[in-house]
Amino acid sequence: MDMDKLVSLCKRRGFLFQSSEIYGGLNGFWDYGPLGVELKRNIKEAWWQDMVRGHDELSTPAGAPEAYEMTGLDCTIIMHPQVWKVSGHYDLFCDMMVDCKETKKRYRFDQLRGRWVVAKGKRVFITTLAEAEQETEDLEKRALKAFNLRGKDAASLSWEEKSMSLDQVDDLANVFAPEAKEIGTLTEPREFNLMFKTIVGAMGTEEDAAFLRPETAQGIFVNFKNVLDSTRVKVPFGIAQIGKSFRNEITPRNFTFRSREFEQMEIEFFCHPNASRKWYEYWRDRRMKWYTDLGLAGERLVMREHAADELSHYSVGTADIEYAFPFLPEGEFGELEGIAHRGDFDLRSHMEGKLVKNAEGCLEVEMIPVEGKPDKLRPKHRGSGRDLTYRDEVTNEKFVPHVIEPSSGADRATLAFLCEAYHEDQAPDENGELQTRVVMRFHPRIAPIKAAVFPLVKKDGLPEIAQEIYRKLKAKFSAFYDEKGAVGRRYRRQDEAGTPYCITVDGQTLTDGTVTIRDRDTLEQWRVKVADVVEEISKRVM
RNA sequence: GCGGGUGUAGUUCAAUGGUAGAACGAAAGCUUCCCAAGCUUUAGGCGAGGGUUCGAUUCCCUUCACCCGCUCCA
């Protein structure tokens, strides 16, 4: 499928527009038009219905270890800044970076390591990307390169002290970048704000800085105790939330795939540590099935389990549900949803403070020296100090629940459904000649318009009958009325909008009270009584 | 962020240093008993800013956006 065709159809028919288009657009921001908002809303509502509202907590779903409860939440986009410091986003999202003017590479200012060396009367800071074991070897190799020396001249290199990170170096003009051929090619360190910063309070100063959330998940964790105290839910249970998140993507690209303002559909599922692996597997399979049930059924949808070395530091398992978007190279997939086993990382963080992995591979609170007293340590980012442990009222066991996080992108799902739906096929025109037809084959549940109603011709009282049917349909779901032009043209317009059914009032309606229903995909038509139309359509689109 | 490319009507595309055209689409009307091209009429455009010039959509600069590659990706 040609992505350009889909993009222009989205614009032409009102699925997606560029944000602020009349001012030239804004990179990484997209608006949903009249059809797009219906599509996206249907996707979000299907998710909420299937995950939360329609969930049966009295019986054990297929594949689940036991019955469980589901509940919802809607929290603010701006939260206490400490939330992001403790979660790790603050440190990770506010990096200082340096660029190499020669190689166009970019490096984390605090992660690039190197060592001062003197040779030929010049003092240069040699940097390396090598792992710790190869660091000494690579530094020597790079130093020889910097001074244009041969291997046998290694003895003329006079190394200082030991290696250090680049952020302890004041003079970048004498730094030899990792892959450069010349000295002093690095720019001054620049801050990259991957979180959107804002000010709370009219007199806002830097102390009033706050952030737009980069994920909805943290709002669930910080409300964990509130939900427990207010709802009588018992572990295992899940809290679901749909909402906007914001990330200052370095390179927004590929239509809405990587947007700076986007919407997430997230579940944080809390369970006993002993059962967490089974729950992880349940949610992984359950979420995959959700997409296939809604029509992402082809080979373009895949589940990919992360390899051990790919996992976040706190995770014991992560799977991505990925889609082969047409704008990606052949064989590549883009992430729609990540299902992560997060252990007790999040709840523990909000109790104790920002966690990091220690030498033994265990999570512990990150400590830094107290200012003025270098031998005294304090937590880098302090937690809430609240007790977020859970007590099982039957066994009386106290534990920090483990978390399974199915985190889905609503805009990415919408884009995948759009890509999957786009089809061109051949349909006969009135002369019986085959013409190319563009049809959006949405699953009826997510189709923006469920049914369109036409009088075959605009006379003989047909419009009046059609309008009456239209009103009855509209009372239950989105429907569309059209009496203009040739009926074939009206069918084709609905095909492009992805409307699954078209109802046509014709001459026969006047004599036997039946109308035709036309199927978008098969073009087949059958007759039903006017009185049965609403039920006939309802059972097919719900 | 870097390099290359592209910006003309809702869409797809022309042309031009001197009044910007087409097709499809849209709207109104006629026609029409089932799958877009039967007729009539109408509306609508040079991404933005600056410069050169008597005059710029065209040449130059800046900027914004999109596409491709690199970079990045919680």
XYZ file of N, CA and C in Angstrom, chain A residues 23 185 192 462:
12
model
N -1.226 27.914 9.532
C 0.005 28.634 9.861
C 1.246 27.872 9.437
N 36.145 18.857 18.024
C 34.991 18.914 17.126
C 33.657 18.894 17.873
N 18.690 18.692 26.400
C 17.598 18.167 25.600
C 16.420 17.881 26.513
N -39.579 8.764 -2.016
C -38.495 7.934 -1.483
C -37.664 8.673 -0.428
